[in-house]
mmCIF file of C-alpha atoms in Angstrom:
data_model
loop_
_atom_site.group_PDB
_atom_site.id
_atom_site.type_symbol
_atom_site.label_atom_id
_atom_site.label_comp_id
_atom_site.label_asym_id
_atom_site.label_seq_id
_atom_site.Cartn_x
_atom_site.Cartn_y
_atom_site.Cartn_z
ATOM 1 C CA UNK A 866 168.356 65.309 171.663
ATOM 2 C CA UNK A 867 167.572 63.264 174.193
ATOM 3 C CA UNK A 868 170.906 63.966 175.830
ATOM 4 C CA UNK A 869 171.187 65.782 179.459
ATOM 5 C CA UNK A 870 169.407 68.691 180.223
ATOM 6 C CA UNK A 871 171.792 72.424 178.526
ATOM 7 C CA UNK A 872 172.075 72.724 183.716
ATOM 8 C CA UNK A 873 172.958 69.352 184.015
ATOM 9 C CA UNK A 874 175.712 68.712 186.348
ATOM 10 C CA UNK A 875 179.218 67.122 184.995
ATOM 11 C CA UNK A 876 178.067 64.109 187.228
ATOM 12 C CA UNK A 877 174.835 63.564 185.047
ATOM 13 C CA UNK A 878 176.349 64.144 181.748
ATOM 14 C CA UNK A 879 179.127 61.711 182.767
ATOM 15 C CA UNK A 880 176.104 59.533 183.281
ATOM 16 C CA UNK A 881 174.404 60.254 180.550
ATOM 17 C CA UNK A 882 177.416 59.307 178.321
ATOM 18 C CA UNK A 883 178.194 56.207 180.107
ATOM 19 C CA UNK A 884 173.794 54.882 179.986
ATOM 20 C CA UNK A 885 174.312 55.996 175.926
ATOM 21 C CA UNK A 886 177.555 53.645 175.641
ATOM 22 C CA UNK A 887 176.214 51.196 177.653
ATOM 23 C CA UNK A 888 173.253 51.451 175.217
ATOM 24 C CA UNK A 889 175.053 51.384 171.888
ATOM 25 C CA UNK A 890 176.802 47.928 173.192
ATOM 26 C CA UNK A 891 173.801 46.315 173.907
ATOM 27 C CA UNK A 892 172.711 46.777 171.153
ATOM 28 C CA UNK A 893 176.300 45.890 168.900
ATOM 29 C CA UNK A 894 176.404 42.957 170.596
ATOM 30 C CA UNK A 895 172.790 41.946 169.419
ATOM 31 C CA UNK A 896 173.208 42.543 166.682
ATOM 32 C CA UNK A 897 176.497 41.002 166.325
ATOM 33 C CA UNK A 898 174.833 37.621 167.841
ATOM 34 C CA UNK A 899 171.994 38.083 164.907
ATOM 35 C CA UNK A 900 174.399 38.357 162.204
ATOM 36 C CA UNK A 901 176.827 35.177 163.940
ATOM 37 C CA UNK A 902 173.001 33.347 164.309
ATOM 38 C CA UNK A 903 171.953 34.420 160.658
ATOM 39 C CA UNK A 904 175.802 32.670 159.020
ATOM 40 C CA UNK A 905 174.878 29.550 161.629
ATOM 41 C CA UNK A 906 171.948 29.317 159.929
ATOM 42 C CA UNK A 907 173.236 29.642 156.228
ATOM 43 C CA UNK A 908 175.600 26.923 157.402
ATOM 44 C CA UNK A 909 172.705 24.308 158.383
ATOM 45 C CA UNK A 910 171.162 24.632 155.483
ATOM 46 C CA UNK A 911 174.167 24.578 153.419
ATOM 47 C CA UNK A 912 175.312 21.513 155.970
ATOM 48 C CA UNK A 913 171.651 19.897 155.383
ATOM 49 C CA UNK A 914 171.659 20.025 151.212
ATOM 50 C CA UNK A 915 174.752 18.337 151.190
ATOM 51 C CA UNK A 916 173.887 14.822 153.688
ATOM 52 C CA UNK A 917 169.863 15.637 151.536
ATOM 53 C CA UNK A 918 172.182 14.293 148.525
ATOM 54 C CA UNK A 919 174.113 11.196 150.910
ATOM 55 C CA UNK A 920 171.154 9.507 151.773
ATOM 56 C CA UNK A 921 169.564 9.339 148.576
ATOM 57 C CA UNK A 922 173.254 8.099 147.524
ATOM 58 C CA UNK A 923 173.022 5.321 149.495
ATOM 59 C CA UNK A 924 169.900 5.390 149.360
ATOM 60 C CA UNK A 925 169.330 3.773 145.918
ATOM 61 C CA UNK A 926 172.973 1.804 146.699
ATOM 62 C CA UNK A 927 170.682 0.146 149.210
ATOM 63 C CA UNK A 928 167.666 -1.119 147.546
ATOM 64 C CA UNK A 929 168.356 -1.884 144.283
ATOM 65 C CA UNK A 930 164.634 -1.991 143.126
ATOM 66 C CA UNK A 931 162.198 -0.042 144.248
ATOM 67 C CA UNK A 932 158.779 -1.036 144.753
ATOM 68 C CA UNK A 933 157.427 1.273 147.335
ATOM 69 C CA UNK A 934 155.867 4.453 146.407
ATOM 70 C CA UNK A 935 156.611 6.740 149.879
ATOM 71 C CA UNK A 936 160.081 5.737 148.870
ATOM 72 C CA UNK A 937 159.564 6.373 145.911
ATOM 73 C CA UNK A 938 158.293 9.546 146.359
ATOM 74 C CA UNK A 939 160.500 10.771 148.947
ATOM 75 C CA UNK A 940 163.475 10.435 146.271
ATOM 76 C CA UNK A 941 161.440 12.525 143.067
ATOM 77 C CA UNK A 942 161.369 15.326 146.117
ATOM 78 C CA UNK A 943 164.564 15.142 147.310
ATOM 79 C CA UNK A 944 166.391 14.999 143.238
ATOM 80 C CA UNK A 945 164.522 18.042 142.499
ATOM 81 C CA UNK A 946 165.325 19.924 145.605
ATOM 82 C CA UNK A 947 168.752 19.297 145.357
ATOM 83 C CA UNK A 948 169.134 20.165 141.427
ATOM 84 C CA UNK A 949 166.816 23.575 142.237
ATOM 85 C CA UNK A 950 169.321 24.120 145.736
ATOM 86 C CA UNK A 951 172.183 27.264 144.813
ATOM 87 C CA UNK A 952 174.129 25.269 147.614
ATOM 88 C CA UNK A 953 175.668 23.087 144.564
ATOM 89 C CA UNK A 954 177.001 26.397 142.446
ATOM 90 C CA UNK A 955 180.099 26.546 144.310
ATOM 91 C CA UNK A 956 180.688 22.535 143.646
ATOM 92 C CA UNK A 957 179.795 21.385 140.527
ATOM 93 C CA UNK A 958 180.674 17.672 141.817
ATOM 94 C CA UNK A 959 178.136 18.122 143.804
ATOM 95 C CA UNK A 960 175.135 19.013 140.936
ATOM 96 C CA UNK A 961 176.638 16.295 138.936
ATOM 97 C CA UNK A 962 176.749 13.547 141.250
ATOM 98 C CA UNK A 963 172.480 14.706 141.531
ATOM 99 C CA UNK A 964 172.208 14.039 137.949
ATOM 100 C CA UNK A 965 173.534 10.503 138.761
ATOM 101 C CA UNK A 966 171.283 10.126 141.149
ATOM 102 C CA UNK A 967 168.360 10.776 139.311
ATOM 103 C CA UNK A 968 170.289 8.693 136.271
ATOM 104 C CA UNK A 969 170.133 5.409 139.357
ATOM 105 C CA UNK A 970 167.010 6.081 139.860
ATOM 106 C CA UNK A 971 165.338 6.183 136.621
ATOM 107 C CA UNK A 972 167.261 3.187 136.150
ATOM 108 C CA UNK A 973 165.678 1.195 139.296
ATOM 109 C CA UNK A 974 162.392 2.547 137.730
ATOM 110 C CA UNK A 975 163.291 1.291 134.088
ATOM 111 C CA UNK A 976 162.861 4.073 132.577
ATOM 112 C CA UNK A 977 166.157 4.963 129.802
ATOM 113 C CA UNK A 978 165.216 7.758 128.097
ATOM 114 C CA UNK A 979 165.188 9.360 131.534
ATOM 115 C CA UNK A 980 168.600 7.698 132.784
ATOM 116 C CA UNK A 981 170.157 9.183 128.933
ATOM 117 C CA UNK A 982 169.265 12.222 129.471
ATOM 118 C CA UNK A 983 170.200 12.730 133.274
ATOM 119 C CA UNK A 984 173.872 11.453 131.851
ATOM 120 C CA UNK A 985 174.195 13.259 129.462
ATOM 121 C CA UNK A 986 173.668 16.503 132.667
ATOM 122 C CA UNK A 987 176.042 14.684 134.737
ATOM 123 C CA UNK A 988 178.757 14.512 131.748
ATOM 124 C CA UNK A 989 178.569 18.155 130.552
ATOM 125 C CA UNK A 990 178.943 19.676 134.417
ATOM 126 C CA UNK A 991 181.615 16.867 134.090
ATOM 127 C CA UNK A 992 183.423 15.424 131.485
ATOM 128 C CA UNK A 993 185.321 13.485 133.066
ATOM 129 C CA UNK A 994 182.254 11.153 134.690
ATOM 130 C CA UNK A 995 183.083 7.110 134.335
ATOM 131 C CA UNK A 996 179.724 7.606 132.474
ATOM 132 C CA UNK A 997 180.133 6.921 128.764
ATOM 133 C CA UNK A 998 180.414 3.457 128.085
ATOM 134 C CA UNK A 999 176.639 3.427 130.188
ATOM 135 C CA UNK A 1000 175.812 6.574 128.000
ATOM 136 C CA UNK A 1001 176.829 4.735 123.942
ATOM 137 C CA UNK A 1002 174.531 1.680 125.832
ATOM 138 C CA UNK A 1003 171.243 3.463 126.878
ATOM 139 C CA UNK A 1004 171.901 5.062 123.339
ATOM 140 C CA UNK A 1005 172.131 2.773 121.375
ATOM 141 C CA UNK A 1006 168.846 0.802 122.601
ATOM 142 C CA UNK A 1007 167.078 3.933 122.831
#
């Protein structure tokens, strides 16, 4: 079973036990480090998603018109990613913020139907959002 031979001396048995304990400790330490790194990676991914939403919102506020096709593609791709991320599940207000950012993007693109749909999705998630007047005016124009 990988232990010392049956006719081993006491010193050999003690040495074998010490070696087994060292190997066990090294294995435990490696497993602990692996789990710790996995947690760090998970937190980093989650943090990156939250920062991405803030970057999208900042981009939409800093440039009120979309003239650059690369920027438009980046915004579309980022918002799509944000809507699909599971990291917002415990934070519904962040998901609502994503829908509001989509609405602002559609407003810049001149697409009132999708802007209205995005605002309605946001208000379903967070009924306290201050967009009811905007929804009403869009409903009347669409």
